[in-house]
Amino acid sequence: VQLQAYGGGLVQPGGSLRLSCAASGSIVGINNMAWYRQAPGKQREWVAHITWSGSTNYADSVKGRFTISRDDASNTVYLQMNSLKPEDTAVYYCNADIHPRGLGTRNYWGLGTLVTVSS
């Protein structure tokens, strides 16, 4: 099982980006899915998560600007980021509780994708 995040890039303040993270492999199901980020010189922090039933929660710093969603048919989680600020600059990581076929549910991290907000 692998998680692959993509969609990062350079964007001006006030702009938008949409991150995607797809899980691949022999998967029975996926429970919670989440996004984290790590800014230069700082610890990794939680950004948002979405449960298997679609309930969402957000860090105060992104509430009202970011939207997390999921597509279970493609085992993909998305992060729509609007009104981006320079302080949103970070490497963004996806995280998921995945039930691989033949194994118990495990927590997986994807490789990060860099988001840079700068004029």
Coordinates of C-alpha atoms in Angstrom, one line a residue:
V1 CA 0.0 0.0 0.0
Q2 CA 1.3 3.4 -0.9
L3 CA 0.0 7.0 -0.5
Q4 CA 1.0 9.5 -3.2
A5 CA 0.3 13.2 -2.7
Y6 CA 0.5 15.7 -5.6
G7 CA -0.8 19.1 -6.6
G8 CA 1.7 21.4 -4.7
G9 CA 3.4 24.3 -6.3
L10 CA 4.0 28.1 -6.2
V11 CA 1.0 30.3 -5.7
Q12 CA 0.5 34.0 -4.9
P13 CA -1.1 35.1 -1.7
G14 CA -4.8 35.0 -2.0
G15 CA -4.6 32.2 -4.6
S16 CA -5.9 28.6 -4.5
L17 CA -4.5 25.1 -4.9
R18 CA -6.0 21.7 -4.7
L19 CA -3.9 18.9 -3.3
S20 CA -4.7 15.2 -4.0
C21 CA -3.5 12.0 -2.3
A22 CA -4.3 8.6 -3.7
A23 CA -3.9 5.3 -2.0
S24 CA -2.8 2.4 -4.1
G25 CA -2.4 -1.3 -3.6
S26 CA -4.6 -4.1 -2.4
I27 CA -7.0 -2.2 -0.1
V28 CA -10.1 -3.4 1.6
G29 CA -11.1 -0.1 3.0
I30 CA -9.9 3.3 4.4
N31 CA -11.1 4.8 7.6
N32 CA -9.8 8.3 8.7
M33 CA -7.9 10.4 6.2
A34 CA -6.0 13.5 7.1
W35 CA -3.6 16.2 5.9
Y36 CA -0.6 17.5 7.9
R37 CA 2.0 20.1 7.1
Q38 CA 5.5 21.0 8.1
A39 CA 6.8 24.5 7.6
P40 CA 10.6 25.2 7.4
G41 CA 12.1 25.0 10.9
K42 CA 8.8 23.9 12.5
Q43 CA 7.2 20.7 13.7
R44 CA 4.7 18.8 11.6
E45 CA 1.1 20.0 12.4
W46 CA -2.3 18.6 11.8
V47 CA -4.4 20.5 9.2
A48 CA -7.6 18.6 8.7
H49 CA -9.2 15.2 8.8
I50 CA -12.2 13.4 7.4
T51 CA -13.8 10.2 8.8
W52 CA -15.1 7.3 6.8
S53 CA -18.6 8.8 7.2
G54 CA -17.5 12.2 5.8
S55 CA -17.3 14.1 9.1
T56 CA -14.6 16.8 8.9
N57 CA -12.5 18.9 11.3
Y58 CA -10.0 21.6 10.7
A59 CA -7.2 23.4 12.5
D60 CA -8.2 26.9 13.5
S61 CA -5.5 28.4 11.3
V62 CA -7.2 27.0 8.1
K63 CA -10.8 26.9 9.1
G64 CA -13.0 28.6 6.5
R65 CA -10.2 28.6 3.9
F66 CA -9.5 24.9 3.4
T67 CA -11.9 22.1 2.6
I68 CA -11.0 18.4 2.9
S69 CA -13.0 15.8 0.9
R70 CA -12.7 12.2 -0.2
D71 CA -13.6 9.9 -3.0
D72 CA -13.8 6.3 -1.8
A73 CA -14.2 4.9 -5.3
S74 CA -10.7 6.1 -6.1
N75 CA -9.2 5.9 -2.6
T76 CA -8.4 9.6 -2.8
V77 CA -8.4 12.5 -0.3
Y78 CA -8.4 16.1 -1.4
L79 CA -7.5 19.4 0.2
Q80 CA -8.9 22.5 -1.5
M81 CA -6.9 25.5 -0.3
N82 CA -8.3 29.0 -0.9
S83 CA -7.2 32.4 0.3
L84 CA -3.7 31.1 0.7
K85 CA -1.3 33.1 3.0
P86 CA 2.5 33.1 3.1
E87 CA 2.3 31.2 6.4
D88 CA 0.6 28.3 4.6
T89 CA 4.0 27.6 3.0
A90 CA 4.9 24.1 4.0
V91 CA 5.4 20.5 2.8
Y92 CA 1.9 18.9 3.0
Y93 CA 1.6 15.2 3.9
C94 CA -1.4 13.0 3.7
N95 CA -2.2 10.3 6.3
A96 CA -4.7 7.5 6.3
D97 CA -5.8 4.5 8.3
I98 CA -5.9 1.8 5.7
H99 CA -7.0 -1.8 5.8
P100 CA -4.9 -3.7 3.4
R101 CA -6.2 -7.1 2.1
G102 CA -5.0 -9.9 4.4
L103 CA -3.7 -7.5 7.1
G104 CA -5.1 -5.4 10.0
T105 CA -5.7 -1.7 9.7
R106 CA -2.5 0.4 9.7
N107 CA -1.6 4.0 9.6
Y108 CA 0.2 5.2 6.5
W109 CA 2.0 8.4 5.5
G110 CA 2.4 9.7 2.0
L111 CA 5.4 11.5 0.7
G112 CA 4.9 15.3 0.9
T113 CA 4.1 17.8 -1.7
L114 CA 5.6 21.4 -1.3
V115 CA 3.3 24.4 -1.3
T116 CA 4.9 27.8 -1.5
V117 CA 2.8 30.9 -1.1
S118 CA 4.8 33.9 -2.3
S119 CA 4.5 37.0 -4.5

